[in-house]
Coordinates of C-alpha atoms in Angstrom, one line a residue:
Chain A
X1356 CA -0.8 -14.6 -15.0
X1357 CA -4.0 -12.5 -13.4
X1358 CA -2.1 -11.7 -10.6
X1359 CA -4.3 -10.2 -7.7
X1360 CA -8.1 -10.2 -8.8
X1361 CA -10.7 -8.4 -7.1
X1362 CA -14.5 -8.4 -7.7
X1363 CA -16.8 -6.5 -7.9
X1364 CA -15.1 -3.5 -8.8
X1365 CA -18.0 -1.0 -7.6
X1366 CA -20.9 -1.9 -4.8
X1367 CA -23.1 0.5 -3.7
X1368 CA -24.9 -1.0 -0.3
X1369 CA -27.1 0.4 1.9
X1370 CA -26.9 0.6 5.5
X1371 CA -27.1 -2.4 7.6
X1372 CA -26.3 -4.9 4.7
X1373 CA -24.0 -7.4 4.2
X1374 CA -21.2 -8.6 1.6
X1375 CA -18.6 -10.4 1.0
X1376 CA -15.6 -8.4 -1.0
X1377 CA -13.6 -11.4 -3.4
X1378 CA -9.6 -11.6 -3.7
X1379 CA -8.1 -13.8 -5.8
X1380 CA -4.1 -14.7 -6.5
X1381 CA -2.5 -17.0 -8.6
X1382 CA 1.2 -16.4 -7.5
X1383 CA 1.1 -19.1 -4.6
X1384 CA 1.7 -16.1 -2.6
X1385 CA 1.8 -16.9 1.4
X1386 CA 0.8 -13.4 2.6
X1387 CA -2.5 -12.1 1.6
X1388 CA -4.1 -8.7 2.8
X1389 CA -6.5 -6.3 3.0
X1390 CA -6.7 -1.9 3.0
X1391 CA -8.8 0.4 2.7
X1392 CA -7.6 3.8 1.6
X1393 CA -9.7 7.1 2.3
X1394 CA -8.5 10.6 1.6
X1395 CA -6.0 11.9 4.0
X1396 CA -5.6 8.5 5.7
X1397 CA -3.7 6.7 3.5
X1398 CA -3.9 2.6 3.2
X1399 CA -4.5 1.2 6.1
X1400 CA -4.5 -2.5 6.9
X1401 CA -8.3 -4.2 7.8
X1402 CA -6.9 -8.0 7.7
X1403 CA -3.8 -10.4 6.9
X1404 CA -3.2 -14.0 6.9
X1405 CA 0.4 -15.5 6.4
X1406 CA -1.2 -18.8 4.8
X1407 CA -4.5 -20.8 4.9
X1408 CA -6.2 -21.1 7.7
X1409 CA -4.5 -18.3 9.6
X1410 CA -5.5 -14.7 10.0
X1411 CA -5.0 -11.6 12.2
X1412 CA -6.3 -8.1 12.7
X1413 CA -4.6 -5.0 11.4
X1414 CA -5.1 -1.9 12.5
X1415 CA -8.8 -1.2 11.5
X1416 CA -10.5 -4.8 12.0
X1417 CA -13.8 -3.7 13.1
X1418 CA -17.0 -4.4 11.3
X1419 CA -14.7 -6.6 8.8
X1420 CA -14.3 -10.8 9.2
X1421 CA -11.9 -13.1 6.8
X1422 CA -11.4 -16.4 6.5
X1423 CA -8.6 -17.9 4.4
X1424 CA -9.2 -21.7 3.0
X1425 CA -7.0 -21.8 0.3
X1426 CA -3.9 -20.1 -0.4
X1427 CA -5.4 -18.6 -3.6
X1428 CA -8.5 -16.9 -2.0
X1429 CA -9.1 -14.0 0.8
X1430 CA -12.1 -13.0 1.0
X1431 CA -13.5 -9.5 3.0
X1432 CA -17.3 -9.8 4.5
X1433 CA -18.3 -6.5 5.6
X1434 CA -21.0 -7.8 8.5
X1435 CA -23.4 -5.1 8.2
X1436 CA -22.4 -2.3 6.2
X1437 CA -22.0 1.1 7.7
X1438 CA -21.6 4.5 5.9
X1439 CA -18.2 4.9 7.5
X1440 CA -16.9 1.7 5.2
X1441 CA -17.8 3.9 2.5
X1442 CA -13.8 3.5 0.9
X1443 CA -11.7 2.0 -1.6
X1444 CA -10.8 -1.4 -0.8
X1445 CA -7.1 -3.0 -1.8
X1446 CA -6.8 -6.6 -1.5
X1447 CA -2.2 -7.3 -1.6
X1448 CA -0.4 -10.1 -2.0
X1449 CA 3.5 -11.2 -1.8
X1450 CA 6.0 -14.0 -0.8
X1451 CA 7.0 -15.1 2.8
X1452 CA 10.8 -13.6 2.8
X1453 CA 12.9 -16.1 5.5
X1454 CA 15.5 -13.9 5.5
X1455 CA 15.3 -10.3 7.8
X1456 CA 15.5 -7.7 6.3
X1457 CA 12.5 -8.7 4.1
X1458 CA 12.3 -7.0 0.6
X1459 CA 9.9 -8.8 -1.1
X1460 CA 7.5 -7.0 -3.2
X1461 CA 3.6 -6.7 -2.8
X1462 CA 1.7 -6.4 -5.1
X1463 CA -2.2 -5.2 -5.5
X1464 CA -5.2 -5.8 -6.8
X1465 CA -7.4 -2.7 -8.7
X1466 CA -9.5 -2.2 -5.7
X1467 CA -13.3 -2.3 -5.0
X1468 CA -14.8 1.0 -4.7
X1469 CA -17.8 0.5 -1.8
X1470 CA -20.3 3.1 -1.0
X1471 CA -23.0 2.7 1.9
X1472 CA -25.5 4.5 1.9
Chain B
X422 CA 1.8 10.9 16.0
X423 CA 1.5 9.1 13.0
X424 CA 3.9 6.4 12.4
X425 CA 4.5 7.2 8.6
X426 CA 4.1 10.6 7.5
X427 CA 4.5 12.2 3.9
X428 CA 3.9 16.1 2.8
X429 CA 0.4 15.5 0.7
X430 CA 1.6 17.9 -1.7
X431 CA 1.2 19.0 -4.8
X432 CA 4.3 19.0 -5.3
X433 CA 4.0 21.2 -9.1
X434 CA 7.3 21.0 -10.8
X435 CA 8.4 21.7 -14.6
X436 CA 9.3 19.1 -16.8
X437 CA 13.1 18.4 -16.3
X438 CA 12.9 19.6 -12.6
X439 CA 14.6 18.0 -10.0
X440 CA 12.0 16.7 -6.9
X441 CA 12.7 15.3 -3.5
X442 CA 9.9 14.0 -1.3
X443 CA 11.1 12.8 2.9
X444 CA 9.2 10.8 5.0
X445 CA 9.3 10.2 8.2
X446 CA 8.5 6.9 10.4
X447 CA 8.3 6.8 14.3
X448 CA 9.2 3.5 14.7
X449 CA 13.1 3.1 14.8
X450 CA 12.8 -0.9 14.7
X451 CA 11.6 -0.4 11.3
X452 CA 14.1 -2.6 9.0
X453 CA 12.5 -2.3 5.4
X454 CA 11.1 0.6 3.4
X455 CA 9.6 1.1 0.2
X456 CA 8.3 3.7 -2.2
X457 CA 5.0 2.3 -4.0
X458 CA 3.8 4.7 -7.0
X459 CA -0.3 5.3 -7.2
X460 CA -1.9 6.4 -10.3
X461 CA -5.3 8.5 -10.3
X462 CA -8.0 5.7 -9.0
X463 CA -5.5 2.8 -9.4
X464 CA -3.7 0.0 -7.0
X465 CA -0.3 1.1 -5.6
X466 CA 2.6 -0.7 -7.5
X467 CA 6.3 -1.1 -6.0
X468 CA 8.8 1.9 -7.5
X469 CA 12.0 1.1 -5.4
X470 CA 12.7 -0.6 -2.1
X471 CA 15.1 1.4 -0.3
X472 CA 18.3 -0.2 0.8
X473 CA 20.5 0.9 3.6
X474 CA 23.1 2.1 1.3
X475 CA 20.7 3.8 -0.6
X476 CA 19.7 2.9 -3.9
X477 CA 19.3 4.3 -7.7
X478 CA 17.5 2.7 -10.5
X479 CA 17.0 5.4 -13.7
X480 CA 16.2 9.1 -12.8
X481 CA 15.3 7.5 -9.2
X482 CA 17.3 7.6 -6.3
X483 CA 16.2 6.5 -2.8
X484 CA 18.0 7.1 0.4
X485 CA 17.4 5.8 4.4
X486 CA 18.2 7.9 7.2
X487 CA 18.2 5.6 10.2
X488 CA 19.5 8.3 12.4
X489 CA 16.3 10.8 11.8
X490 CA 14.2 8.0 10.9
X491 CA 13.6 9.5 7.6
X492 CA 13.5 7.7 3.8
X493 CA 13.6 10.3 0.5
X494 CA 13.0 9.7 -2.8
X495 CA 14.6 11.8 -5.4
X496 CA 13.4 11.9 -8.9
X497 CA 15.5 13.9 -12.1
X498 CA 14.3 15.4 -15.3
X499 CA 11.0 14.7 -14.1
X500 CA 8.3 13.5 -17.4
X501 CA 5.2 14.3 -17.5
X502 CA 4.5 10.4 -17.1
X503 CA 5.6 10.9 -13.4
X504 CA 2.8 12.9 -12.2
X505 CA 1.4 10.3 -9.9
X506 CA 1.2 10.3 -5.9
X507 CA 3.9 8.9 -4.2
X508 CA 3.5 6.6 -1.1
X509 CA 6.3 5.5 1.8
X510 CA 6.3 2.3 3.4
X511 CA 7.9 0.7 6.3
X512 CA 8.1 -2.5 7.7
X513 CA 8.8 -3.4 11.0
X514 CA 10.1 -6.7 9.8
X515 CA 8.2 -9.3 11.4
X516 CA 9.0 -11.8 8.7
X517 CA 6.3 -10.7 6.1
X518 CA 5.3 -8.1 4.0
X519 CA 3.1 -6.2 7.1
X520 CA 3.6 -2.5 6.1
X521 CA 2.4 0.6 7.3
X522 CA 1.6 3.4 4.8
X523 CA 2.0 6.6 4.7
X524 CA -0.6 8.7 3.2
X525 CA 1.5 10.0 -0.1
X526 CA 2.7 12.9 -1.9
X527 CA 1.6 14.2 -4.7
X528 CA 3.1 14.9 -8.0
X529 CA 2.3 16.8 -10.9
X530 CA 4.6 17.6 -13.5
X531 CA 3.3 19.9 -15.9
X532 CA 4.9 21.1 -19.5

């Protein structure tokens, strides 16, 4: 198995550009998601979606849409890029645990290192 | 204040040393917690999820304290493979996997 996938794995991007960041998993995961992680700030969440067609906002949704039409895919489209997106991007998948506490493990993909110029 | 927070480190310790790393979370309805290892310029991957009772897998050992709202992690006879940084997480339990980081401690065990 691939596991999680993400492409490209550099971008450079000027200002005011647009693109769309790919995630891929082949684990019939349920819970898909995306961080960016910038020094001193840790991972912080952009996106998640708990299965196709549904998605909410994490804590740092601006300037970032998703969509999520199969259970496989989740991609990121940065609208129009801004030097502040300038980060590495984490795309994380996992299981839907039915049972509180949930312990199920998440697991990422290599990351896409973006830098706008 | 943030709601996960870790000591960035370094933490520079001997091969064989003993090394504990806390962190704290804010949020006391957190259920779940997990310590994720990160490589230089690589994806987190899961080291331990932290049970109530606390937990030990190898030279690993991680412990929840509900009552300060912290989590440790303590490694022994630390390798030179552990050098890594070492991220908290928590989850409030909301049925899935929605945690919130911390921003890791960094290791680096040198001969």
């Amino acid at each position: 198995n691939a596991g999680v996938t993400q492409t490209p794995k550099f971008q450079v991007l000027k200002t005011g550009q647009s693109m769309t960041l790919q995630c891929a998993q082949d684990m019939n995961h349920e819970y898909m998601s995306w961080y960016r992680q910038d020094p001193g700030m840790g991972l912080r969440l952009i996106h998640y979606s708990v299965g196709a067609g549904i998605t909410d906002q994490g804590e740092v949704p601006n300037g970032y849409n998703v969509s999520r039409s199969t259970t496989e895919d989740f991609p990121l489209r940065l609208l129009s890029a801004a030097p502040s997106q300038t980060s590495v991007y984490f795309c994380a998948s996992s299981q839907l645990a039915g049972v509180l506490p949930t312990y199920v493990e998440q697991y990422f993909g290599p990351g896409t290192r973006l830098t706008v110029t | 204040r943030k709601e996960v927070e870790q000591d960035p480190g370094p933490f520079n310790v001997p091969e064989g040393a003993t090394v504990a790393f806390n962190c704290t979370y804010s949020n006391s309805a957190s259920q779940s917690f997990f310590w994720y290892r990160q490589d230089c310029r690589k994806e987190p991957k899961l080291l331990m999820s932290v049970y109530s009772s606390g937990n030990e897998d190898g030279r690993f050992t991680a412990q929840l304290n509900r009552a300060s709202q912290y989590i440790s992690l303590l490694i022994r006879d630390s390798k030179l493979s552990d050098s890594a940084t070492y991220l908290c997480a928590v989850n409030e339990n909301t049925g899935f996997q929605k945690l919130v980081f911390g921003t890791g401690t960094r290791l680096l065990v040198s001969p």
